[in-house]
mmCIF file of C-alpha atoms and ligand atoms in Angstrom:
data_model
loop_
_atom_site.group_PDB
_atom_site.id
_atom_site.type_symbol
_atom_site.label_atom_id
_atom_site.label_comp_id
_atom_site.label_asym_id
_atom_site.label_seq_id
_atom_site.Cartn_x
_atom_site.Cartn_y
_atom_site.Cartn_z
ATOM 1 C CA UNK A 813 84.760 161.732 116.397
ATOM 2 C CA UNK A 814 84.099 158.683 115.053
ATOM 3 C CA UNK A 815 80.298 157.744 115.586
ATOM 4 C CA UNK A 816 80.590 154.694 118.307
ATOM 5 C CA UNK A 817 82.600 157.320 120.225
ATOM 6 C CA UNK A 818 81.786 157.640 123.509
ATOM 7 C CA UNK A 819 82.266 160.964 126.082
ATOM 8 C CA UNK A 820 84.222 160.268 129.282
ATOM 9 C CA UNK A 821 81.616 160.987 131.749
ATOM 10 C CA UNK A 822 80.826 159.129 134.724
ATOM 11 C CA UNK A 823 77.802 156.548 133.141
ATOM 12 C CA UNK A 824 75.269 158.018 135.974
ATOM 13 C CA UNK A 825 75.935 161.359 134.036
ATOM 14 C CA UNK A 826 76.182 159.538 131.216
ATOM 15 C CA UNK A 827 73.660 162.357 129.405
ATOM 16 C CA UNK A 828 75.759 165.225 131.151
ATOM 17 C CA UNK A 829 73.903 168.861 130.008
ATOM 18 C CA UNK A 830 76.469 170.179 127.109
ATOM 19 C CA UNK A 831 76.980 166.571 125.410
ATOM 20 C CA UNK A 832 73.613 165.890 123.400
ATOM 21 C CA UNK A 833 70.819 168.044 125.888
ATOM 22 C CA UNK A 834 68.412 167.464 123.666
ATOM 23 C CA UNK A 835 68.902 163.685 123.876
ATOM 24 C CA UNK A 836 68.291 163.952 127.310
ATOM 25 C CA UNK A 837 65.485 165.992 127.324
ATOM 26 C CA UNK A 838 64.173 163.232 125.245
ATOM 27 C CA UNK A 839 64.254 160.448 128.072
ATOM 28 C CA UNK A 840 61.883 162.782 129.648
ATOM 29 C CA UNK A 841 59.678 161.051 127.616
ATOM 30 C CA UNK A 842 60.735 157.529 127.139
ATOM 31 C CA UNK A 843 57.831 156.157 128.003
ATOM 32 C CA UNK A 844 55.648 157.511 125.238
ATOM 33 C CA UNK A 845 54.585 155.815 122.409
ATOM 34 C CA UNK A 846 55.441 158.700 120.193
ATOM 35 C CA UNK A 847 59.065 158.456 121.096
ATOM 36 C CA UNK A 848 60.855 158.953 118.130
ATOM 37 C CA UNK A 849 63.847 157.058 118.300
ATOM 38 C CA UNK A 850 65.462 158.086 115.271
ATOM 39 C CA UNK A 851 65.288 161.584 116.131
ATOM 40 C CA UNK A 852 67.155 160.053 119.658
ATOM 41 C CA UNK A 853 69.621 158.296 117.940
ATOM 42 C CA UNK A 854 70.772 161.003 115.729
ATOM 43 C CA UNK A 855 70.663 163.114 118.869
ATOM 44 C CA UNK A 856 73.345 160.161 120.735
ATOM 45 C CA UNK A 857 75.322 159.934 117.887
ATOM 46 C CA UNK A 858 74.650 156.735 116.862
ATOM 47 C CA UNK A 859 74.414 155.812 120.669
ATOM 48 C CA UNK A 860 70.547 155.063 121.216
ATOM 49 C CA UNK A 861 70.568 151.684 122.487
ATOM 50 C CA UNK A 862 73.563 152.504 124.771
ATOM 51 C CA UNK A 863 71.785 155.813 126.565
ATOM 52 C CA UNK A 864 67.966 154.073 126.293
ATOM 53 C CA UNK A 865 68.731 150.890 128.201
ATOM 54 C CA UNK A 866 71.213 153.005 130.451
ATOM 55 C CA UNK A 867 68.762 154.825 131.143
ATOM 56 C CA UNK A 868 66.065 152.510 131.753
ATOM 57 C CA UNK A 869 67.828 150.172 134.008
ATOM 58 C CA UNK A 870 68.996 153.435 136.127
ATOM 59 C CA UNK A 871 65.301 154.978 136.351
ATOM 60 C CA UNK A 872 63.800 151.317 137.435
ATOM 61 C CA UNK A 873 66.545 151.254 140.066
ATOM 62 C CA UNK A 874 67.514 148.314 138.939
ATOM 63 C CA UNK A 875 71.939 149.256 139.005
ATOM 64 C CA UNK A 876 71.124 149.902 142.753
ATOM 65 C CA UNK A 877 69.340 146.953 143.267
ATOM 66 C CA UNK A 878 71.437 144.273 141.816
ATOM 67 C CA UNK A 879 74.947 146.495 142.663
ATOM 68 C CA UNK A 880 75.588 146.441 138.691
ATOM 69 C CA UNK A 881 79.160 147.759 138.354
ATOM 70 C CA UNK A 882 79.213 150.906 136.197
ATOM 71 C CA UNK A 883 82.353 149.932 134.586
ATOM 72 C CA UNK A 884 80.828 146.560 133.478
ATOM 73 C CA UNK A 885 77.825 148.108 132.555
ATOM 74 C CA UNK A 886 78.953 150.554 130.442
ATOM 75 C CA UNK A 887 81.305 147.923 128.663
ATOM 76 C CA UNK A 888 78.877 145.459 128.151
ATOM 77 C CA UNK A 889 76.228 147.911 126.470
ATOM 78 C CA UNK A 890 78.851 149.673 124.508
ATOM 79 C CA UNK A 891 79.685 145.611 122.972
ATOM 80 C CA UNK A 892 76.078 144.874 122.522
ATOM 81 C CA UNK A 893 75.792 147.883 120.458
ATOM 82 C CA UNK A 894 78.698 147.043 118.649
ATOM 83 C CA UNK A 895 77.470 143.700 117.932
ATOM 84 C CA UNK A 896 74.733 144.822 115.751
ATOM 85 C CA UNK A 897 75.302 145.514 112.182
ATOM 86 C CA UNK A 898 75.276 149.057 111.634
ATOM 87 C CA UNK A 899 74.859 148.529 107.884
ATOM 88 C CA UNK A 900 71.543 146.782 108.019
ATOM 89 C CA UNK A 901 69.066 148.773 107.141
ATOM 90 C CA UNK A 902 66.582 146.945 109.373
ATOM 91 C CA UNK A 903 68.305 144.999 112.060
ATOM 92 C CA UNK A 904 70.654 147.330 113.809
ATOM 93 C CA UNK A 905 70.821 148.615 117.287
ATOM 94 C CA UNK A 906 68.437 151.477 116.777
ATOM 95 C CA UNK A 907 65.680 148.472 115.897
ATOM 96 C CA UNK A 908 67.126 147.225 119.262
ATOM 97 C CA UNK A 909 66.326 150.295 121.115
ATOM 98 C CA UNK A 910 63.134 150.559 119.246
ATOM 99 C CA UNK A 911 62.137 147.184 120.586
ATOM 100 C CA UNK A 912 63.539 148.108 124.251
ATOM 101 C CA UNK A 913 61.328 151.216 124.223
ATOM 102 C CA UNK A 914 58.389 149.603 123.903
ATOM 103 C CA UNK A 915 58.968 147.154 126.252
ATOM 104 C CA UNK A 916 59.252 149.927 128.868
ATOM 105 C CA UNK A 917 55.957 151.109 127.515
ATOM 106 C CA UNK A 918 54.370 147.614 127.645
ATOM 107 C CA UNK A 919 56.281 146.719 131.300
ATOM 108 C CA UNK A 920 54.553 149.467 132.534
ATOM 109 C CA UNK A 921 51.035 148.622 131.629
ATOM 110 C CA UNK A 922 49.322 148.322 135.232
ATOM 111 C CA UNK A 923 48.702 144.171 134.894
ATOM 112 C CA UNK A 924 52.144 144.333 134.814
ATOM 113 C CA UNK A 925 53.349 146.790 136.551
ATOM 114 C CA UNK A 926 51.436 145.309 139.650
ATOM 115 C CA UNK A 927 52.960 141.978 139.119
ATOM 116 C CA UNK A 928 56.370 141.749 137.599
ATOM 117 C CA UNK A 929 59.476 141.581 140.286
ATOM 118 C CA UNK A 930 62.595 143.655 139.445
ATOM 119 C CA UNK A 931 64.317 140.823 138.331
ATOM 120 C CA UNK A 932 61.587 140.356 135.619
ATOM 121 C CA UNK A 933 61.967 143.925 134.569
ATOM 122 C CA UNK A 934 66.126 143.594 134.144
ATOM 123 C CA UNK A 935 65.211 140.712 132.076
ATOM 124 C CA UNK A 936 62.615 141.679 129.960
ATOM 125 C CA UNK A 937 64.883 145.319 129.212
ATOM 126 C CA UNK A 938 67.794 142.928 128.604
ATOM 127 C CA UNK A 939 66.029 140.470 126.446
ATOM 128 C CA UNK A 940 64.992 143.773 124.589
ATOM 129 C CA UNK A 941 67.810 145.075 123.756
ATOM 130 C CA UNK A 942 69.776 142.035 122.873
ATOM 131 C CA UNK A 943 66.906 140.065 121.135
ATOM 132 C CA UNK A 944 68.395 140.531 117.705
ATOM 133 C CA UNK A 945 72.166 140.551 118.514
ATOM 134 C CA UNK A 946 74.650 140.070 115.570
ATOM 135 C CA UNK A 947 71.891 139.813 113.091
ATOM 136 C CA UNK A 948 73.398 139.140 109.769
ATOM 137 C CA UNK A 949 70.545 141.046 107.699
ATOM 138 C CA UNK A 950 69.478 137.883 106.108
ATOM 139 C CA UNK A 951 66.754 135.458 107.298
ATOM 140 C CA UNK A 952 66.480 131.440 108.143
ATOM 141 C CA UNK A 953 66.016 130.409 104.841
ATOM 142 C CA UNK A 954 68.635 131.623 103.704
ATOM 143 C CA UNK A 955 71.103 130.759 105.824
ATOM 144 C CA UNK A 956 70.183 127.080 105.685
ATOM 145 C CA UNK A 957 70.225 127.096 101.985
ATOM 146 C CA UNK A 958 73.530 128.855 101.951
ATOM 147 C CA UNK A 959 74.772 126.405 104.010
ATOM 148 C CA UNK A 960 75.992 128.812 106.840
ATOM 149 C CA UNK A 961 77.750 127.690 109.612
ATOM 150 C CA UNK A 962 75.022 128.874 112.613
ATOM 151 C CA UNK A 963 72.087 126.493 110.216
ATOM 152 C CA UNK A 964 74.469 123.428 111.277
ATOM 153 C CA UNK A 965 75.268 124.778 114.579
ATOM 154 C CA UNK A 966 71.734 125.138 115.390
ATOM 155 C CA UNK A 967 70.338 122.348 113.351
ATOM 156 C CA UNK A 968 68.357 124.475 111.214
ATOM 157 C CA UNK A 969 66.049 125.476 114.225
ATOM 158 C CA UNK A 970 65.114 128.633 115.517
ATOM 159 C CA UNK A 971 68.902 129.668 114.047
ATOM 160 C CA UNK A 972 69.031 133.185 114.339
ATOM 161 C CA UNK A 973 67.074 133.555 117.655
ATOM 162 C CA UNK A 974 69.477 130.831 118.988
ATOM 163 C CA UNK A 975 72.554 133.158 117.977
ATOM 164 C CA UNK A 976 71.570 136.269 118.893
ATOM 165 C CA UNK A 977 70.516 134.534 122.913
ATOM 166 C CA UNK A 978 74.448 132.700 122.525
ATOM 167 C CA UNK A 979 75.722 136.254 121.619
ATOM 168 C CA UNK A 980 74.076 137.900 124.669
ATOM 169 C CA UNK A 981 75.244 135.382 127.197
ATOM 170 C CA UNK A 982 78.700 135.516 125.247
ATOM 171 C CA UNK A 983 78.854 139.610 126.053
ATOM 172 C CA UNK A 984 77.551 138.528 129.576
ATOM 173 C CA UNK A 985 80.121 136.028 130.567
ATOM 174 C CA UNK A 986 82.736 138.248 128.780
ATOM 175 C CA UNK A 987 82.236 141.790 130.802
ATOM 176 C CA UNK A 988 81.097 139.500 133.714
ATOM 177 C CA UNK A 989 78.506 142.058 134.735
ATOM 178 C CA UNK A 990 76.241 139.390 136.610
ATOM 179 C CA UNK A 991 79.310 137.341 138.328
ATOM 180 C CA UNK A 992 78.628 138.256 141.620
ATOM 181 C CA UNK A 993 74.877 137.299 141.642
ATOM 182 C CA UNK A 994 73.910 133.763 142.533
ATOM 183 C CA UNK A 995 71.066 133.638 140.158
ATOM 184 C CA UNK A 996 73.435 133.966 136.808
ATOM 185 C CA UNK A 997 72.707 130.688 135.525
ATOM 186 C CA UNK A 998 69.081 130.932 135.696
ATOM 187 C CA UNK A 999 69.065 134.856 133.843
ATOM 188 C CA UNK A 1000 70.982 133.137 130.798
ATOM 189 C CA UNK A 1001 68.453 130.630 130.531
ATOM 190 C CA UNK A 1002 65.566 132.880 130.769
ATOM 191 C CA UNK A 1003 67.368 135.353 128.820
ATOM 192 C CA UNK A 1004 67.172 132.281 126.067
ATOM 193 C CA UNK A 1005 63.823 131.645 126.849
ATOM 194 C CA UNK A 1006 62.403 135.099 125.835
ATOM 195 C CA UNK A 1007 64.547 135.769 123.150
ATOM 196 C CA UNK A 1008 63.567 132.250 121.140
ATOM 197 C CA UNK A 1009 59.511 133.594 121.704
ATOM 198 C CA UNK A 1010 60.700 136.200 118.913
ATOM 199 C CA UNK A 1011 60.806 133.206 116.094
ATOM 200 C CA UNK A 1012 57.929 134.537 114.030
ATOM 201 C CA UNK A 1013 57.838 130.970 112.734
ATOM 202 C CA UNK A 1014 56.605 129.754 116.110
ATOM 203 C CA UNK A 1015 53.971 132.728 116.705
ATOM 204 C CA UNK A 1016 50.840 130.327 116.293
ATOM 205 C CA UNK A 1017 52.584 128.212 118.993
ATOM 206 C CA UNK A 1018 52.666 131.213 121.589
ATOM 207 C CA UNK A 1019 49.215 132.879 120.264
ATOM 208 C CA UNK A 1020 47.513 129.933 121.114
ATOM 209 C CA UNK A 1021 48.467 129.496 124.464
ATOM 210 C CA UNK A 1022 48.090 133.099 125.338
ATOM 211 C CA UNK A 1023 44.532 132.678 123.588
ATOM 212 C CA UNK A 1024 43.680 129.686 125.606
ATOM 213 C CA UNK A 1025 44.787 131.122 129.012
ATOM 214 C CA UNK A 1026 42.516 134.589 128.063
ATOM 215 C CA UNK A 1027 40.019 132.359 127.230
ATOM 216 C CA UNK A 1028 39.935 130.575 130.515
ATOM 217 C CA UNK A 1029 41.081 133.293 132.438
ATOM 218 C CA UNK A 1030 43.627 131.566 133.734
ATOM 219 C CA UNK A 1031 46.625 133.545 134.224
ATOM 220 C CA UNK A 1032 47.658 134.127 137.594
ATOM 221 C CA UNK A 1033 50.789 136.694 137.252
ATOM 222 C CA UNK A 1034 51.987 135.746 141.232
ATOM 223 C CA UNK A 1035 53.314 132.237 138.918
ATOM 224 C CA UNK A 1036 56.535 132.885 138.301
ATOM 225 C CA UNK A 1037 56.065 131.172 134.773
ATOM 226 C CA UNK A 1038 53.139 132.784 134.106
ATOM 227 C CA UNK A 1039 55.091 136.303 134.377
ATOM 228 C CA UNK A 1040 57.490 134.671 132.281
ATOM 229 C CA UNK A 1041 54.615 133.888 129.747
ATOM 230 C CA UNK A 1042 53.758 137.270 130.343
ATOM 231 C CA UNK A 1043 57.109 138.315 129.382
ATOM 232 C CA UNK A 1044 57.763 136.609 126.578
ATOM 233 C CA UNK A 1045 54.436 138.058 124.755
ATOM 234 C CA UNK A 1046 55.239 141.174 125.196
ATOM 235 C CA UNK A 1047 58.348 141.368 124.089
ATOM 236 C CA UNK A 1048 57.232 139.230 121.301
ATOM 237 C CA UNK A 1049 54.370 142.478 120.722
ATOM 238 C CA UNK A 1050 57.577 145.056 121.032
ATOM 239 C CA UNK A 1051 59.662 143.248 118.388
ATOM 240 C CA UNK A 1052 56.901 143.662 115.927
ATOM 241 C CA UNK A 1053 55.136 146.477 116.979
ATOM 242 C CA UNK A 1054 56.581 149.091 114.196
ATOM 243 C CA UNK A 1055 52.682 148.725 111.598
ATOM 244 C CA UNK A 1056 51.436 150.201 115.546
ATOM 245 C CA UNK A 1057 53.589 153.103 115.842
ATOM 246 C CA UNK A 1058 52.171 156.897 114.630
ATOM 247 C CA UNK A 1059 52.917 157.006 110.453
ATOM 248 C CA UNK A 1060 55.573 158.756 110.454
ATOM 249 C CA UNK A 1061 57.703 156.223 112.470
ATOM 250 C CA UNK A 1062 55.912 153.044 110.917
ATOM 251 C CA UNK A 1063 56.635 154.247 107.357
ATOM 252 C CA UNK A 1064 60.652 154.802 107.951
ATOM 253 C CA UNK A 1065 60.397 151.042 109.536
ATOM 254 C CA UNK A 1066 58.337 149.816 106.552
ATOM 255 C CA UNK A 1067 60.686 150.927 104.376
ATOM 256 C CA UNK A 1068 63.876 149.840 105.806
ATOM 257 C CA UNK A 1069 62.716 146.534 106.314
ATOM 258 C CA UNK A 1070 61.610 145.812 102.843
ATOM 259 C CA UNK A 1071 65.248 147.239 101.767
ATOM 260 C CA UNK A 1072 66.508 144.402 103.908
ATOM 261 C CA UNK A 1073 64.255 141.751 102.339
ATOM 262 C CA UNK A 1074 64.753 143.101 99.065
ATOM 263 C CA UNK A 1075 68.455 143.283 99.487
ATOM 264 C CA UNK A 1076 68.494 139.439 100.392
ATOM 265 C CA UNK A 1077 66.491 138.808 97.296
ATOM 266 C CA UNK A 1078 68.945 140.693 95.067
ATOM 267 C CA UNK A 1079 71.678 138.344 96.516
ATOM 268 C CA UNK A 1080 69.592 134.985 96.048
ATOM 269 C CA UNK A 1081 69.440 136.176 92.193
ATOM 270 C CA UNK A 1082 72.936 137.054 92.045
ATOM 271 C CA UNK A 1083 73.799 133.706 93.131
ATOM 272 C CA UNK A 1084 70.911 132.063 91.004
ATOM 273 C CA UNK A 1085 69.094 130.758 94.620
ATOM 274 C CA UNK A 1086 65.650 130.562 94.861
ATOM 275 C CA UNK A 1087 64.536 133.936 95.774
ATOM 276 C CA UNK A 1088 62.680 133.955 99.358
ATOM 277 C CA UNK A 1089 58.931 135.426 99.747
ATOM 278 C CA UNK A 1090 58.764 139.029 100.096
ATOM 279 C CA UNK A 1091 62.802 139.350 99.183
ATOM 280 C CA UNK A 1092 61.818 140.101 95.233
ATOM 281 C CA UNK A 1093 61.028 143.671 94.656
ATOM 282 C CA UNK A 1094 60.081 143.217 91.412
ATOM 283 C CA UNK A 1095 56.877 140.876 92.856
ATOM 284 C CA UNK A 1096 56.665 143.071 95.911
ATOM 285 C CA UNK A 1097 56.322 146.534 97.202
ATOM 286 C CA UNK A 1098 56.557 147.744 100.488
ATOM 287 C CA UNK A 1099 52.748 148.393 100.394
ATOM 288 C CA UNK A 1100 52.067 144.803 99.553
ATOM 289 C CA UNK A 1101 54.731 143.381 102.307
ATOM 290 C CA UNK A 1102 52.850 145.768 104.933
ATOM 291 C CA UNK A 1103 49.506 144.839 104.543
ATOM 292 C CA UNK A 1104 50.458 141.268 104.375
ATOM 293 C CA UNK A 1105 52.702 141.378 107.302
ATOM 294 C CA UNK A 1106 50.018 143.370 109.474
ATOM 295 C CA UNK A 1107 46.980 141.005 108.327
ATOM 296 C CA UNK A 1108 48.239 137.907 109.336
ATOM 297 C CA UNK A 1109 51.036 138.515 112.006
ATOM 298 C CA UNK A 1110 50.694 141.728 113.416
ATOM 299 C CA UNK A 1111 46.896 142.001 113.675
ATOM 300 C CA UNK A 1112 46.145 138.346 115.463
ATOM 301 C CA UNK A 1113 49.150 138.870 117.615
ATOM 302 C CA UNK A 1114 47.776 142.487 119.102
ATOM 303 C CA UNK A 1115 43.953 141.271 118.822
ATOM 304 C CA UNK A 1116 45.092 138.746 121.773
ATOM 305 C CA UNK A 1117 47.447 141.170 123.271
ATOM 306 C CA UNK A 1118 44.364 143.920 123.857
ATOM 307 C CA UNK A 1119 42.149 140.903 125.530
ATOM 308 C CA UNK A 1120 45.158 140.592 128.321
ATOM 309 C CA UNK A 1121 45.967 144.343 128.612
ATOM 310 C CA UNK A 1122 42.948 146.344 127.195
ATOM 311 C CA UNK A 1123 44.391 149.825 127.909
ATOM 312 C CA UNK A 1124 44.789 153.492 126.140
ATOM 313 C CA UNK A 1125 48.169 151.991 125.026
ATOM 314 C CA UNK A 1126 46.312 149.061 123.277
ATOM 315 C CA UNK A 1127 43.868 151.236 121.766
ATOM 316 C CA UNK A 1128 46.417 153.472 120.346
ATOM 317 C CA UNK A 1129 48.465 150.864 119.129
ATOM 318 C CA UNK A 1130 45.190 149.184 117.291
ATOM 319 C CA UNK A 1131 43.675 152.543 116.139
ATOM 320 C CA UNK A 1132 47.545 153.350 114.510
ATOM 321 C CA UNK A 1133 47.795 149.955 112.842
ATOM 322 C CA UNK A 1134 44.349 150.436 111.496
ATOM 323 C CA UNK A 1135 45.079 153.642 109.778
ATOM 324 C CA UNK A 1136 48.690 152.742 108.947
ATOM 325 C CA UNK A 1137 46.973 149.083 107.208
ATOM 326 C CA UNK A 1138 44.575 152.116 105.621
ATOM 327 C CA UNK A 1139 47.402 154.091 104.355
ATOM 328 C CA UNK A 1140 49.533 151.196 102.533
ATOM 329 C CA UNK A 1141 46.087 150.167 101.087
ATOM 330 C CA UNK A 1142 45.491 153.445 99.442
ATOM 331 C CA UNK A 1143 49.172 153.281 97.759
ATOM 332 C CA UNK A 1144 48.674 149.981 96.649
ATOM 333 C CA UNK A 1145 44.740 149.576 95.596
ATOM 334 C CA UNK A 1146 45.502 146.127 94.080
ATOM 335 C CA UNK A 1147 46.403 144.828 96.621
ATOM 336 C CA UNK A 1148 43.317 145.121 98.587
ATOM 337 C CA UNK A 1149 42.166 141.407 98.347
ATOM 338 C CA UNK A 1150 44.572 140.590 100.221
ATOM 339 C CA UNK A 1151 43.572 143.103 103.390
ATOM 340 C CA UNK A 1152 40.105 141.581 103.017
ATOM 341 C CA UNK A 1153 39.003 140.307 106.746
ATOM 342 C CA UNK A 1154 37.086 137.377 107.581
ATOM 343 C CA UNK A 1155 39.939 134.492 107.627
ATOM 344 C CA UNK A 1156 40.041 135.254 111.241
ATOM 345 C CA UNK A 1157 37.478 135.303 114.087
ATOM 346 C CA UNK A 1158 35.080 138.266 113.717
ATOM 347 C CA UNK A 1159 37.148 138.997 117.043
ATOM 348 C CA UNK A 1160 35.461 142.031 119.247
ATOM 349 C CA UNK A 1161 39.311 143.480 119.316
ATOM 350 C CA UNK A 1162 39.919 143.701 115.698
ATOM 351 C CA UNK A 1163 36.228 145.596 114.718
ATOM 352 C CA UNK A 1164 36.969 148.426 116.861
ATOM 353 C CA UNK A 1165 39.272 151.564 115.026
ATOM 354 C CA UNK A 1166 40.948 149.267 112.767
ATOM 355 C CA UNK A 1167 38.463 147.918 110.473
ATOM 356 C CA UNK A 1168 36.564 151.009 110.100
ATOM 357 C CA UNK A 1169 39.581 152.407 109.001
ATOM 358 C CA UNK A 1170 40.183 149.726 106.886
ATOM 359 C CA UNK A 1171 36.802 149.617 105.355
ATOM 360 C CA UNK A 1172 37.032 153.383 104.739
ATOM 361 C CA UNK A 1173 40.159 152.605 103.327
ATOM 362 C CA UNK A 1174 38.818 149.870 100.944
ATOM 363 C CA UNK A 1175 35.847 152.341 99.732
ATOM 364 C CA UNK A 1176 38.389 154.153 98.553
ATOM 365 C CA UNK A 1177 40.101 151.850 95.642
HETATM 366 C C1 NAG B 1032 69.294 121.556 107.425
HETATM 367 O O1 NAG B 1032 68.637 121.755 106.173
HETATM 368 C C2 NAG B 1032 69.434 121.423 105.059
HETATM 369 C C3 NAG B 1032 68.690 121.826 103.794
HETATM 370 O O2 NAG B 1032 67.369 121.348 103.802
HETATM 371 C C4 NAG B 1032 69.765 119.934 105.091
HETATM 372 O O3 NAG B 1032 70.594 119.597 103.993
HETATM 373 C C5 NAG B 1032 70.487 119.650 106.421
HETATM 374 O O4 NAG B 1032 70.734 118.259 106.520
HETATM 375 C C6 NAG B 1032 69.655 120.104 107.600
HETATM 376 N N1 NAG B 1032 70.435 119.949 108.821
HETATM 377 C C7 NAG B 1032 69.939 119.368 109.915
HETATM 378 C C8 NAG B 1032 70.855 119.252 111.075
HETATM 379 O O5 NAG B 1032 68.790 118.981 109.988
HETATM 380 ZN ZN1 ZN B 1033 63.789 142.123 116.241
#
């Protein structure tokens, strides 16, 4: 069968025991941080962001709650999965369900858990899973420079965030799978809202407001916008959170991602453009994209995240992205200058495993 195909079943049974078993078994575990979701999307088919957010919004009780229709359901994941590029090597829908299964981990942190509404949860598992819709496998930059129509659309802001939130309300309004809620209007918007935080561009904007309210301890999660705030960082911490995941995963992300980049900057030379930072692989490894994507986005974004939610989750996360940081540093000694630390705050967050790995890592080269 082709590999969108879908079985017949009745969606509650969508995982029915003789189609994919094993798949199932698998959403035993969803909440893990181990999950491996490409072993679950080979297991689906090619299905994983269909079955995980399925899934998800079934076990949270969130299809009884808001009387989602099966038929619309079903329909409207089936299109959002479809609306990601299958031949990216980065942004695709198993990136999507990626991002969506660690924003079940993260929603189920206790500061959250205690505090977010079931509304919050439908939006922060929808916001997951369409955060990246219709990607095109190229970046900003680019797009403005090839002047595409979505730069003029969007007036060279925010541009690909602002499509992929257009997309999702698109699918939305199209399979109408919210019509016969009152409070429609108000999940596009925040559906928009959450989805723009993902703009790496704007990340100093976000960290320091979440830094300020941590360091007045201000947050009071019964404030609607404060959950929202809430929301919006996390999901921000589950769109990059692959340089946290065990090595295994975190190297199959690192290297599909640097394909990506590196695929852009074969088409910039092609076409005699300027070629973007980090797209030229013959100035770049993945090693060298890694460590500078973990020192100076990854690492300040999950320092801040561990002050709000300072958990075993966090710790894992940190302690992976220490040894992971360790790990591209040993394949690419030269590069070491550039893991050095003390641009940022000697923050209490970032000594613990991570820097010791890292400075064992360093003694190394
Ligand atoms: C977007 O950027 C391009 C290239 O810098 C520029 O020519 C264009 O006028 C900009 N568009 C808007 C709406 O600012
Ligand atoms: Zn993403």
């Amino acid at each position: 069968s082709p590999p969108q195909a879908l079985p017949h079943l009745n969606p509650l049974h969508i995982l029915d025991e003789d189609y994919c078993g094993q798949a199932k078994c698998m959403l035993e575990k969803v909440g893990s941080w181990n999950f491996d979701i490409f072993l679950f999307d080979r297991l689906t088919n090619g299905n994983s962001l269909v079955f995980l957010t399925f899934h998800l919004l079934n076990q949270y009780g969130l299809i009884e709650l808001f009387q989602l229709d099966m038929v619309k359901l079903r329909r409207f994941l089936v299109l959002v999965q479809e609306d990601y590029h299958n031949q990216n090597p980065y942004h695709n829908a198993v990136h999507a369900a990626d991002v969506t299964q660690a924003m079940h981990c993260y929603l189920r942190e206790p500061k959250l858990a205690q505090s977010l509404t079931s509304f919050d949860i439908l939006l922060g598992l929808l916001a997951a899973a369409t955060h990246d819709l219709d990607h095109p496998g190229v970046n900003q930059p680019f797009l403005i420079k090839t002047n595409h129509y979505l730069a003029a659309l969007y007036r060279n802001t925010s541009v690909l965030e602002n499509h992929h939130w257009r997309s999702a309300v698109g699918l939305l309004r199209e399979t109408e799978l919210f019509s016969h809620l009152p409070v429609e209007d108000s999940i596009e918007r925040q559906l928009g809202s959450l989805i723009l935080a993902t703009d790496i561009s704007r990340q100093n904007e976000y960290l320091s407001r979440f830094r300020t309210h941590l360091d007045e301890n201000d947050l009071c999660l019964g404030h609607a916008s404060h959950r929202h705030f809430v929301l919006q960082m996390a999901l921000k911490c589950a769109d990059i959170c692959n340089p946290c995941r065990p090595w295994e995963l975190s190297k199959q992300w690192s290297e599909k991602v640097t394909e990506e980049f590196f695929h852009q900057g074969d088409i910039e030379k092609k076409h005699k453009l300027e070629i973007s930072p980090l797209c030229d692989s013959e100035a770049n490894t993945i090693a060298s994209v890694q460590i500078g994507f973990m020192t100076y986005v990854v690492e300040p974004l999950f320092a801040e995240w561990v002050r709000f939610s300072d958990t075993r989750l966090s710790q894992t996360m940190l302690g992976h992205l220490g040894l992971n940081k360790a790990s591209w540093s040993a394949l690419e000694p030269e590069a070491s200058g550039s893991s050095e630390e003390g641009e940022s705050e000697p923050g209490r967050a970032t000594e613990e495993p991570s820097s010791r790995a890292l400075s064992q890592g360093s003694q190394e080269s």
